[in-house]
Short mmCIF file of C-alpha atoms and ligand atoms in Angstrom, two decimals:
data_model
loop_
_atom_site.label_atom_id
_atom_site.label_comp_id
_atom_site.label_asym_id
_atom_site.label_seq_id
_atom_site.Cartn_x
_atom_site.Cartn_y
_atom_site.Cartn_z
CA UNK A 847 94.44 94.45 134.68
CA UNK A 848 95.20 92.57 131.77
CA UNK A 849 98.53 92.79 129.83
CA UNK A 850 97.48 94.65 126.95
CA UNK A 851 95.31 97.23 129.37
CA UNK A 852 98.21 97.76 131.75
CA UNK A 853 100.99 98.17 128.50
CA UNK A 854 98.07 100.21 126.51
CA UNK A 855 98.23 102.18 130.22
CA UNK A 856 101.91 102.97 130.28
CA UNK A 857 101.51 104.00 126.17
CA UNK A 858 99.25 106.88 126.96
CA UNK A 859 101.50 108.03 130.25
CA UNK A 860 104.23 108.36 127.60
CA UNK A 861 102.56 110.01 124.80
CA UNK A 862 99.90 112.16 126.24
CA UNK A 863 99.62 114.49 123.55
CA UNK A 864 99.93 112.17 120.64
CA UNK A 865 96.23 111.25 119.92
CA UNK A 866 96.61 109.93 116.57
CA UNK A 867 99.23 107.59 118.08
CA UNK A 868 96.87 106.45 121.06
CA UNK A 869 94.58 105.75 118.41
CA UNK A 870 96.88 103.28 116.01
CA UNK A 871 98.14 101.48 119.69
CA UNK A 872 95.08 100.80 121.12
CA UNK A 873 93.58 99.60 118.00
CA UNK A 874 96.41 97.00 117.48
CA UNK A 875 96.69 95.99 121.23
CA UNK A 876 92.94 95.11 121.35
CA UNK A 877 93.25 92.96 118.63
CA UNK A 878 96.39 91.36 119.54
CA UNK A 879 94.43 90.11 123.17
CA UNK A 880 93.43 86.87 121.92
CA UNK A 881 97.14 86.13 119.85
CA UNK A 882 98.67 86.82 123.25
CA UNK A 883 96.55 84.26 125.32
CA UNK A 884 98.05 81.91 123.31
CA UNK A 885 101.59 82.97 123.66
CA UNK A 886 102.67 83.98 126.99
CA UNK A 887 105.97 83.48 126.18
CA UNK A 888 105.35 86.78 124.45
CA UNK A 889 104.57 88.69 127.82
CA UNK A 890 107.55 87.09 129.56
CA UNK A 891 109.72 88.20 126.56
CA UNK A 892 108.07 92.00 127.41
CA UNK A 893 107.14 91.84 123.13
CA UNK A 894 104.56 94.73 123.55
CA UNK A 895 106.68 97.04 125.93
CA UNK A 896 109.24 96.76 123.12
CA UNK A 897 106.87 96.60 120.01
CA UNK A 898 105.05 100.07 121.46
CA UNK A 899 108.26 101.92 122.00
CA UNK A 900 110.01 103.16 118.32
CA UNK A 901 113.89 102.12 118.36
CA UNK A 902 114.94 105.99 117.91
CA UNK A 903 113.46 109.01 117.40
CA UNK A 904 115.16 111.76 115.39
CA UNK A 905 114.23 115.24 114.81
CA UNK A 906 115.89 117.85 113.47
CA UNK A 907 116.08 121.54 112.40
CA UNK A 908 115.38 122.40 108.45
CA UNK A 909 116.46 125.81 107.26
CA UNK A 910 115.81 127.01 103.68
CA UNK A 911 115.95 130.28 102.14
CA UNK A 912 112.62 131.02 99.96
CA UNK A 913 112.82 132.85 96.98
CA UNK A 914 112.67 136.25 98.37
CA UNK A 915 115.25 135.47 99.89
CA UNK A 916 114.10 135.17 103.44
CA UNK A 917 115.07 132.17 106.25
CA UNK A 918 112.38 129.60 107.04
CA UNK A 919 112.51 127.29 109.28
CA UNK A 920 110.31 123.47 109.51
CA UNK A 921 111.02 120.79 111.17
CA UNK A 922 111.93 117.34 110.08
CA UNK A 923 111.46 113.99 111.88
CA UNK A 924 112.51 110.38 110.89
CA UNK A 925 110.95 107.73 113.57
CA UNK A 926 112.52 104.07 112.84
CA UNK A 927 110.36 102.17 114.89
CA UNK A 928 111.36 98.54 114.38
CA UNK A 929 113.70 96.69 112.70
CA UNK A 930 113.32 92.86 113.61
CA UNK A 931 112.47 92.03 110.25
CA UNK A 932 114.44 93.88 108.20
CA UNK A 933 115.60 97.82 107.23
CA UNK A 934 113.40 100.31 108.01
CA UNK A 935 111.05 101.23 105.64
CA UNK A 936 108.57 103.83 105.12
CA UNK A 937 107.29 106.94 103.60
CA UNK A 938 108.47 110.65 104.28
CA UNK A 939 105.04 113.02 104.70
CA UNK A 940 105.40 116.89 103.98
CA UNK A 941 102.40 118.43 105.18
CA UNK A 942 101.75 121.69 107.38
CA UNK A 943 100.09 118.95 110.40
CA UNK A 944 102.97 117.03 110.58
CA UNK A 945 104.02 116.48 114.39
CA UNK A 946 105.74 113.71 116.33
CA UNK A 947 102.51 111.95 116.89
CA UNK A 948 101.37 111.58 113.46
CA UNK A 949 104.66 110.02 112.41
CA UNK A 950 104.87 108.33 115.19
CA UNK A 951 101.15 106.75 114.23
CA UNK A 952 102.55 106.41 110.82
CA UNK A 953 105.43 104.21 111.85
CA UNK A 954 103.44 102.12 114.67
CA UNK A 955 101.39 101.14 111.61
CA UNK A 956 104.59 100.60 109.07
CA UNK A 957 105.91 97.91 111.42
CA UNK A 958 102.77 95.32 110.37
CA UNK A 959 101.87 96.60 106.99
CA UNK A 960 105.52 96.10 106.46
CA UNK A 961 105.17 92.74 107.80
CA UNK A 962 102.16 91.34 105.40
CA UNK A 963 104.08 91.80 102.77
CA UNK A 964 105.55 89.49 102.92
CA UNK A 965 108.62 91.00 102.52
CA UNK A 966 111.62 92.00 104.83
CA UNK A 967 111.11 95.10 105.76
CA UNK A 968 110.74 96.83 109.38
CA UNK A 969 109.02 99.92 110.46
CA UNK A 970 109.56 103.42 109.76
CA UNK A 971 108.49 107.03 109.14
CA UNK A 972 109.34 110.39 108.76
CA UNK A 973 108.71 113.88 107.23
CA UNK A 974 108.01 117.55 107.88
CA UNK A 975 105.53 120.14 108.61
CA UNK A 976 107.06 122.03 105.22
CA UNK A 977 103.90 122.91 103.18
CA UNK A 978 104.87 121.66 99.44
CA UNK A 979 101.62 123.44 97.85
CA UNK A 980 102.11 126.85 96.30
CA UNK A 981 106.17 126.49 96.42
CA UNK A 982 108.39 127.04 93.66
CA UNK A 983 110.09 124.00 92.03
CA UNK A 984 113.55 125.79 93.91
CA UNK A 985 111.78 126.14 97.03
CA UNK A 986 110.97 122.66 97.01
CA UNK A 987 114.42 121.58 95.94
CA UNK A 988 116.29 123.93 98.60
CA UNK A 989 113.93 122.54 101.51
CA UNK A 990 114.59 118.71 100.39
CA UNK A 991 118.53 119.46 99.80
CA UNK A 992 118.29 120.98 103.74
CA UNK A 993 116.20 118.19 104.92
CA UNK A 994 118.47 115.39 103.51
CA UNK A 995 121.82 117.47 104.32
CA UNK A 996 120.62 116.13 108.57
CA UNK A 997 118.70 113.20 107.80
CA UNK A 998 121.89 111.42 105.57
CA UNK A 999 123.94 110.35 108.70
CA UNK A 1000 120.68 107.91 109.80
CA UNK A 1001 119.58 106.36 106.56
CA UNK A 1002 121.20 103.72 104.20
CA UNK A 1003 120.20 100.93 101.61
CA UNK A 1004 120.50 98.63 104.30
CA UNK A 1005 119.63 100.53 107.19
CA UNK A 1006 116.88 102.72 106.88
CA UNK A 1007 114.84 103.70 103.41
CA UNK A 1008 112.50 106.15 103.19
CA UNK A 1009 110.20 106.74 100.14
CA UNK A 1010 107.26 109.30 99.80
CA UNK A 1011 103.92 109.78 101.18
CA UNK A 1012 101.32 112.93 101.30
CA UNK A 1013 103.39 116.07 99.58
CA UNK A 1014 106.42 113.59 98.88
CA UNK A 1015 106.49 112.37 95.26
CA UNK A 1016 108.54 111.85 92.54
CA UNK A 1017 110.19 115.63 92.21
CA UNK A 1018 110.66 115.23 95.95
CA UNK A 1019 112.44 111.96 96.21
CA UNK A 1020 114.61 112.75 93.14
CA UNK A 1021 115.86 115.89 95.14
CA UNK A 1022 116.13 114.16 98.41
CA UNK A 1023 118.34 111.24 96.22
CA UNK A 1024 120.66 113.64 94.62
CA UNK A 1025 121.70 115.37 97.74
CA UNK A 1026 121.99 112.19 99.61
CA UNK A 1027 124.16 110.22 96.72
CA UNK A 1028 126.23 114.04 97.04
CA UNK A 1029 127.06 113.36 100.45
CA UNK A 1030 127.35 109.98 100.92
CA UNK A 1031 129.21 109.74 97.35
CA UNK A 1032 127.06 106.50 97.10
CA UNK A 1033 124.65 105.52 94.11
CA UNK A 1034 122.62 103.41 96.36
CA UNK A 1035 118.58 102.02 96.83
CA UNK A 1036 118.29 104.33 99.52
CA UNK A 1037 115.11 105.97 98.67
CA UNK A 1038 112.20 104.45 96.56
CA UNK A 1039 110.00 106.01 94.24
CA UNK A 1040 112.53 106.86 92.09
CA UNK A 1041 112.33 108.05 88.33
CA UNK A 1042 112.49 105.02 85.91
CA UNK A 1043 116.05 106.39 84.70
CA UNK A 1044 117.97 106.66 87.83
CA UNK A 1045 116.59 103.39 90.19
CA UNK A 1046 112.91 103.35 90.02
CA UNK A 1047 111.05 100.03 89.54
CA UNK A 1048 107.85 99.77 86.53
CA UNK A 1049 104.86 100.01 88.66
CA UNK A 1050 105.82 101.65 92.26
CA UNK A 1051 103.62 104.83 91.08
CA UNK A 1052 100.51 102.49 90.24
CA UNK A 1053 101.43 100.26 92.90
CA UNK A 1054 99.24 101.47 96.18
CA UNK A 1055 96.17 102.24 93.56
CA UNK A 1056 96.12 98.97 91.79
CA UNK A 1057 96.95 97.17 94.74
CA UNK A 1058 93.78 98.53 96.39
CA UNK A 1059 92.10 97.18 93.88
CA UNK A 1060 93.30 93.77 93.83
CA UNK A 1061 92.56 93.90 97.87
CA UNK A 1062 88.93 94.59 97.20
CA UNK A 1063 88.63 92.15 94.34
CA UNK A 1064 89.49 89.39 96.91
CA UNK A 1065 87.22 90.86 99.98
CA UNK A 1066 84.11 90.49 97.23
CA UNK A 1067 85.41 87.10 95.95
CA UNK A 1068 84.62 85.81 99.41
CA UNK A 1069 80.98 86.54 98.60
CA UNK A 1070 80.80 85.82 95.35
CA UNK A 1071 81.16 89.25 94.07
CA UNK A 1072 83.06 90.99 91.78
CA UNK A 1073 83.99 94.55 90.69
CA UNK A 1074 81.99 94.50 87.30
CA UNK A 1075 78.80 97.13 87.48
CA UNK A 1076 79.94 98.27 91.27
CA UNK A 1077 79.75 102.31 91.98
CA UNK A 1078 83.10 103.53 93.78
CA UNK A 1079 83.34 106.99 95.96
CA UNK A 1080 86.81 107.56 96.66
CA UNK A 1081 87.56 110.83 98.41
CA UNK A 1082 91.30 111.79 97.59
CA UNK A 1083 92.91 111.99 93.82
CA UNK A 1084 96.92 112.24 94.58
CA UNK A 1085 98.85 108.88 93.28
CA UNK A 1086 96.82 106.19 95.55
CA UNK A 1087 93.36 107.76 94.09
CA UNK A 1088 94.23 108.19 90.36
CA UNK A 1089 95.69 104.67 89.93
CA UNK A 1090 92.80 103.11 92.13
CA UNK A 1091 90.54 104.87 89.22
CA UNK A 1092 92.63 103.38 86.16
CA UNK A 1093 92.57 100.30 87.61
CA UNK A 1094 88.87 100.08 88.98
CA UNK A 1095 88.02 100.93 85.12
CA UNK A 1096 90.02 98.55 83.67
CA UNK A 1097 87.96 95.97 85.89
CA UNK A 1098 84.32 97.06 85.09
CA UNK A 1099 83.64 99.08 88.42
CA UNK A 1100 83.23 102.93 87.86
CA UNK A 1101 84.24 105.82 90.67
CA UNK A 1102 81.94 108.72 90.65
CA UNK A 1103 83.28 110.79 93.48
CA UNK A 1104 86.93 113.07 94.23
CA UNK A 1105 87.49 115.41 96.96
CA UNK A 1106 89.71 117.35 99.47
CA UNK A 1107 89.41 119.31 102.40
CA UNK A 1108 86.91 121.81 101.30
CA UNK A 1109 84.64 119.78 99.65
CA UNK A 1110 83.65 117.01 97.15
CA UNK A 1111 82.77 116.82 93.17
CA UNK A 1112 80.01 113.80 92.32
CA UNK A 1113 80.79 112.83 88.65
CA UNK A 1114 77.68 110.13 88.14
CA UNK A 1115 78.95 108.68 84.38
CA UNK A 1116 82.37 108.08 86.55
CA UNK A 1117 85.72 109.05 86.36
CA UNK A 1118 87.28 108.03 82.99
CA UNK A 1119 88.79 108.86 79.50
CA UNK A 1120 89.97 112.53 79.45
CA UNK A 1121 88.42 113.18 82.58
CA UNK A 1122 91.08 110.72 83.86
CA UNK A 1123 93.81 111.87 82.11
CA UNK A 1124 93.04 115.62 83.09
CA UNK A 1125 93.17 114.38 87.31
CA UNK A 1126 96.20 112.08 86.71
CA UNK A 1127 98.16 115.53 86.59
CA UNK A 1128 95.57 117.76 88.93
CA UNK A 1129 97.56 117.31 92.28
CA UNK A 1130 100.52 115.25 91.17
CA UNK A 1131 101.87 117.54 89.11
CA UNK A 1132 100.04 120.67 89.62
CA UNK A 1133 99.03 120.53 93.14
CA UNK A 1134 95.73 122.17 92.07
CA UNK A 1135 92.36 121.73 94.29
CA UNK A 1136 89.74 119.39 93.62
CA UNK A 1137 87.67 121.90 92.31
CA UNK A 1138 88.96 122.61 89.55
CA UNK A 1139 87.91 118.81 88.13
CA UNK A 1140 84.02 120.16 88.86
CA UNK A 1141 85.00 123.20 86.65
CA UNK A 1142 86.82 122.02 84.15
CA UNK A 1143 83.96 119.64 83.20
CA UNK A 1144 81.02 121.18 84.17
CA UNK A 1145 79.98 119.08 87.31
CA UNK A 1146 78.70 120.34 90.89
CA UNK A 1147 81.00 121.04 93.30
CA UNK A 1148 79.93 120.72 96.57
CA UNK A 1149 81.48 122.31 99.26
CA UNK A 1150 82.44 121.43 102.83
CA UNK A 1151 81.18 118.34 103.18
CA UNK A 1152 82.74 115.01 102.52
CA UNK A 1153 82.08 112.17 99.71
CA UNK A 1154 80.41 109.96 101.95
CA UNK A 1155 77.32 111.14 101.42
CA UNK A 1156 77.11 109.85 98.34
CA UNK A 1157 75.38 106.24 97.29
CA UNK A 1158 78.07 103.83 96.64
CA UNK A 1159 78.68 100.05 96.50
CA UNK A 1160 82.47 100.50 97.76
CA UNK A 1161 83.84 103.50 99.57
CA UNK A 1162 87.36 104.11 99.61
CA UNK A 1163 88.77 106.68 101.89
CA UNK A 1164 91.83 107.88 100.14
CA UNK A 1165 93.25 110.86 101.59
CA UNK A 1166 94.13 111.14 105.20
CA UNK A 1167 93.63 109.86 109.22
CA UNK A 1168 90.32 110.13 110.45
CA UNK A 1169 88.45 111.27 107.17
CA UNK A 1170 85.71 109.30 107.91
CA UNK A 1171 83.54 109.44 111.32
CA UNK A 1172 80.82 107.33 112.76
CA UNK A 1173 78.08 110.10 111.52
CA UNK A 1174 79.93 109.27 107.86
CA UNK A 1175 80.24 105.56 108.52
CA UNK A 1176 76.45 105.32 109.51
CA UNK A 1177 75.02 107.33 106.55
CA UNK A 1178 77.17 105.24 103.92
CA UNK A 1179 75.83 101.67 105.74
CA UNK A 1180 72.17 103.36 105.80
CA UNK A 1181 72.55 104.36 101.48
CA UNK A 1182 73.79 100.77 100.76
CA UNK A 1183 77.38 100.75 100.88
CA UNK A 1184 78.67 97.04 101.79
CA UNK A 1185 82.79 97.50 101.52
CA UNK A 1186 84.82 99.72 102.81
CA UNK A 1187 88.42 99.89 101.72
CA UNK A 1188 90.90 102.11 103.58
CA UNK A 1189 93.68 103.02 100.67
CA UNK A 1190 94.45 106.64 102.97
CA UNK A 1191 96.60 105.43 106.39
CA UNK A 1192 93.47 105.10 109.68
CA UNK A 1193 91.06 107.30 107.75
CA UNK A 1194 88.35 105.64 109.89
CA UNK A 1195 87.84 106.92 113.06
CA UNK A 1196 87.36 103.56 115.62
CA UNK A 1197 83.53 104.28 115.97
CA UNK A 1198 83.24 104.23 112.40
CA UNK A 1199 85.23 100.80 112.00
CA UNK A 1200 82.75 99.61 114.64
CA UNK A 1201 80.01 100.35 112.65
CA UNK A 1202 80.74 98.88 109.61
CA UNK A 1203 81.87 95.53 111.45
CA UNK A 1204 78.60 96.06 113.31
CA UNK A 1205 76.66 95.76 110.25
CA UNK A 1206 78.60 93.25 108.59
CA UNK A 1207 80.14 95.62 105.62
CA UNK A 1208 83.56 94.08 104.15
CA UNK A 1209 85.90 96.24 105.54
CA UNK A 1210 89.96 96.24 104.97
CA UNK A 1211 91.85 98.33 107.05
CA UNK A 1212 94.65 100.15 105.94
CA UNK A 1213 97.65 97.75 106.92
CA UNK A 1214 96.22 95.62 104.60
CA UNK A 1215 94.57 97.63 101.73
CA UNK A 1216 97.48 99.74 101.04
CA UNK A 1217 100.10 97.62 101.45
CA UNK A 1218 100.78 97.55 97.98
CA UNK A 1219 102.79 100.59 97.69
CA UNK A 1220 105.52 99.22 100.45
CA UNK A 1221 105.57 96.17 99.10
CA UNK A 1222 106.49 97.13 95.27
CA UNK A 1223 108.86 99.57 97.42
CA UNK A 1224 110.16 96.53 98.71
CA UNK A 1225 110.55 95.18 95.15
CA UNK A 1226 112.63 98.47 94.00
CA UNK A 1227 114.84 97.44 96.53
CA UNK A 1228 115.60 94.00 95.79
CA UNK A 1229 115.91 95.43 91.88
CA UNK A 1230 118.09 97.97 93.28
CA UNK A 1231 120.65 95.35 94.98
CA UNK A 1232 120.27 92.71 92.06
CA UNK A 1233 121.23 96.51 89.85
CA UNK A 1234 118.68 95.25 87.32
CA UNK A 1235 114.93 95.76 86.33
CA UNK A 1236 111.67 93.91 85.90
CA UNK A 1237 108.75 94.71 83.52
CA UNK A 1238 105.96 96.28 84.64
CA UNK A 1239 103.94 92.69 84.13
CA UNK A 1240 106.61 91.43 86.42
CA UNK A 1241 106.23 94.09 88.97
CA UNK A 1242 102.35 93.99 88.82
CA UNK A 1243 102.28 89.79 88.65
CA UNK A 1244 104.30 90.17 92.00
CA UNK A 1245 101.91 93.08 93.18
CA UNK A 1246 98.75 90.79 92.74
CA UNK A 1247 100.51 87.55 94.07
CA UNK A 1248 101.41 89.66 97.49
CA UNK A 1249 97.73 90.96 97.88
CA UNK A 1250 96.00 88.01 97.34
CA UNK A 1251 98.65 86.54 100.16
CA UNK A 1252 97.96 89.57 102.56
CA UNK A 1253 93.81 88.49 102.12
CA UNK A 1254 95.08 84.97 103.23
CA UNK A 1255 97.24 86.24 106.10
CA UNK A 1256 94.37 88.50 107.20
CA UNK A 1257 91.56 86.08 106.85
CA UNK A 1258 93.08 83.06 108.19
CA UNK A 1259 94.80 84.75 111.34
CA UNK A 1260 90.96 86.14 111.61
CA UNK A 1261 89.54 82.27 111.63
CA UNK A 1262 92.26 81.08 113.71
CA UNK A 1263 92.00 83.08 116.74
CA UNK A 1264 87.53 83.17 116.82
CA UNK A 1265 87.00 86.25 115.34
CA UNK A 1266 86.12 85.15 111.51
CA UNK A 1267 85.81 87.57 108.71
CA UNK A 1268 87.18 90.04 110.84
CA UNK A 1269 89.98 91.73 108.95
CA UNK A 1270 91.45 94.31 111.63
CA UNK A 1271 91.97 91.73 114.42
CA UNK A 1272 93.51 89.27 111.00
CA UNK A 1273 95.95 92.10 109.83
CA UNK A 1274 97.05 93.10 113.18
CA UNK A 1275 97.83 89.58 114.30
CA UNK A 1276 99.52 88.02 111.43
CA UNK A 1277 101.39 91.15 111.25
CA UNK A 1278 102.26 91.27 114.66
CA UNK A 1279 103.39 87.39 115.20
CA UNK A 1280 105.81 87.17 112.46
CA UNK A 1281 107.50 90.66 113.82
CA UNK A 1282 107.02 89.19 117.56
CA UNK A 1283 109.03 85.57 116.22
CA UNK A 1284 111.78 88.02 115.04
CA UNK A 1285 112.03 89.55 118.06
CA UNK A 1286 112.07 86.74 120.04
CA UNK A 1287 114.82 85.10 118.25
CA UNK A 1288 116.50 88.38 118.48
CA UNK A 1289 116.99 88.37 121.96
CA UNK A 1290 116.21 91.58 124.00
CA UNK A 1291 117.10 94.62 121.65
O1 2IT B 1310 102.08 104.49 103.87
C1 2IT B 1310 102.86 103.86 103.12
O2 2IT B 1310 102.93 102.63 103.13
C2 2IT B 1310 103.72 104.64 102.22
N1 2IT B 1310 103.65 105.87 102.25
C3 2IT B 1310 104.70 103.95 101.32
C4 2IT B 1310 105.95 103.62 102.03
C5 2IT B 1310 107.06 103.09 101.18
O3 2IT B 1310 108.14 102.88 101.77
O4 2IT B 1310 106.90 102.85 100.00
#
């Protein structure tokens, strides 16, 4: 058996209910096969028994008291998977399928997103199977004050820094900061994502959207394309969807689908003007369904099935793991779709990646593609500790410098070890060797 087989082995022994997490390991271990030939110091140095296996695992009770007055109880989860490179870093998720597995996925994946970057930053993840949608504002608050009164003892600015993800935004993170600073009695970058006025960096809420962009951009300037005239389907329209819309405008290309679990809207002229304004607030602020964009403006609304249906240049899954199956991935390469973008963390099921690397579609996988949120996360911190700010041009100069670097990363790790043009094996070995080098050097921790 080989070493990534036998590890890959002992992985699923471990973590026999944890599918999603299964499904991020093996992914990266397959790739990482021909990086490894190539460094056996890495087996000798037992790199993937260490890289597979998070640091610490922390999970803890979260009461709250609703507002009619009655106990509930969720429970909350931080996973810091790997610090060789730096602090751990990654978003908090509140939604009702949160379990160990999925943050566990989340933070396996952290570790070499985190990595691409550029930046130093290690792996991490957390969150809650607390249900933000249809709370009250005090709800919300009481749950986050709970949730950071357990999870304040493990975190720090230079220890561990969470941010948001799905059902963690701005309203979230500025109650998760205020309870923190009230225990710790410490203004510190220990959360990012923060409001402009208390720590925030210019362009962390555009980041992950624009930054998708910019990724595309440079997977069709490697065949001579560009953005101008192309027809986007995106199927989320939280913060990574709505910014990925302003931003695909701004650059000529138009994005003619939205959706969410029960269903899709198809908006041919495209997503812009005061339709745009009207989503920007839809689920960020409002939490509202996706429906409600097809009413509001008169469009169909189609119901339990998924965007991918839909004629497109570019697809962009943008809302969760495993949105997109092989049935999906087959029907877009069939109506003429020739990138594939994930901005949502493993939306692709593997049989759907296969497929579009079958057929030769661009695709970027998530590591890469929406790396742009951790990265100007990354840049809030190093505002943070220099306590001053850049301008958004700054921000989103840096944003486009460390996207077009993550393309080079990919792409030349992809060339280097005989599998050209593929982006998955790429991302998952330049990821994986600079964390690896750290670890070495390290010594075993
Ligand atoms: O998946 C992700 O990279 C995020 N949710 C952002 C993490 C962060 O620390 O900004």
């Amino acid at each position: 058996m080989s070493y990534v087989q036998d590890i890959y082995e002992q992985v699923v022994k471990r973590n026999q209910h944890e599918p999603e997490f299964l499904q991020a390991v093996n992914e990266v271990l397959q790739s990482l096969e021909p990086a490894l030939e190539q460094h056996p110091e890495y087996q000798k140095a037992g790199i993937l028994e260490r890289i597979v296996e998070p640091e610490r695992q922390i999970i803890f009770r979260v009461p709250w008291v609703n507002d009619d007055g009655d106990v509930e109880v969720n429970r909350g989860m931080r996973i810091q998977f790997n610090s060789a490179i730096g602090p751990y870093k990654g978003g908090l998720r509140f939604h009702p399928s949160v379990n160990l597995g999925i943050i566990k996925f989340l933070g396996f994946e952290q570790i070499f997103k985190n990595a691409l970057t550029g930046l130093p930053m290690g792996g991490g993840k957390g969150g809650s199977d607390f249900d933000p949608r249809g709370k009250s504002d005090a709800e919300v608050m009481r749950f986050c004050q709970s949730f950071m009164t357990e999870l304040y003892r493990h975190i720090g600015a230079d220890t561990d820094v969470p941010a948001g993800d799905i059902g963690v935004g701005g309203r979230e993170i500025g109650f998760l900061f205020g309870q923190y600073k009230r225990l710790k009695n410490l203004y510190e970058g220990v959360l990012t994502g923060k409001g402009l006025t208390w720590g925030g960096s210019l362009g962390r809420p555009e980041a992950t959207g624009y930054g998708t962009i910019y990724f595309v951009e440079e997977m069709l300037k490697s065949r001579g394309e560009s953005l101008q005239g192309k027809t986007i389907t995106i199927s989320g329209y939280g913060n990574v969807g709505t910014y990925l819309i302003e931003k695909a405008n701004q650059l000529g290309a138009k994005v003619v689908t939205i959706g969410d679990e029960y269903g899709y809207v198809h908006d041919p002229d495209g997503i812009k003007g005061e339709k745009l304004e009207f989503l920007m607030d839809l689920w960020c602020i409002y939490r509202r369904a996706a429906k409600d964009y097809a009413d509001e403006f008169g469009l169909e609304w189609v119901p339990d099935k998924s965007p991918w249906e839909v004629p497109c240049d570019i697809a962009v899954p943008t809302a969760t793991q495993n949105e997109v199956c092989s049935e999906d991935a087959r029907l877009l390469v069939a109506n003429g779709c020739t990138c594939v973008a994930e901005a949502a963390n493993m939306p692709c099921m593997a049989d759907a990646v296969d497929t579009f690397i079958e057929n030769n579609i661009l695709f970027g996988p998530s590591k890469a593609v929406n790396a742009g949120g951790v990265a100007v996360s990354g840049l809030e911190m190093s505002q943070n500790s220099m306590r001053y700010s850049w301008t958004f041009d700054e921000v989103d100069a840096k944003l486009k410098i460390i996207m077009a670097n993550i393309y080079k990363s990919a792409s030349t790790a992809a060339k280097e070890y005989g599998r050209e043009n593929n982006l998955v094996v790429g991302a998952n070995i330049a990821g994986f060797l600079k964390v690896a080098d750290a670890m070495m050097a390290q010594g075993v921790v």
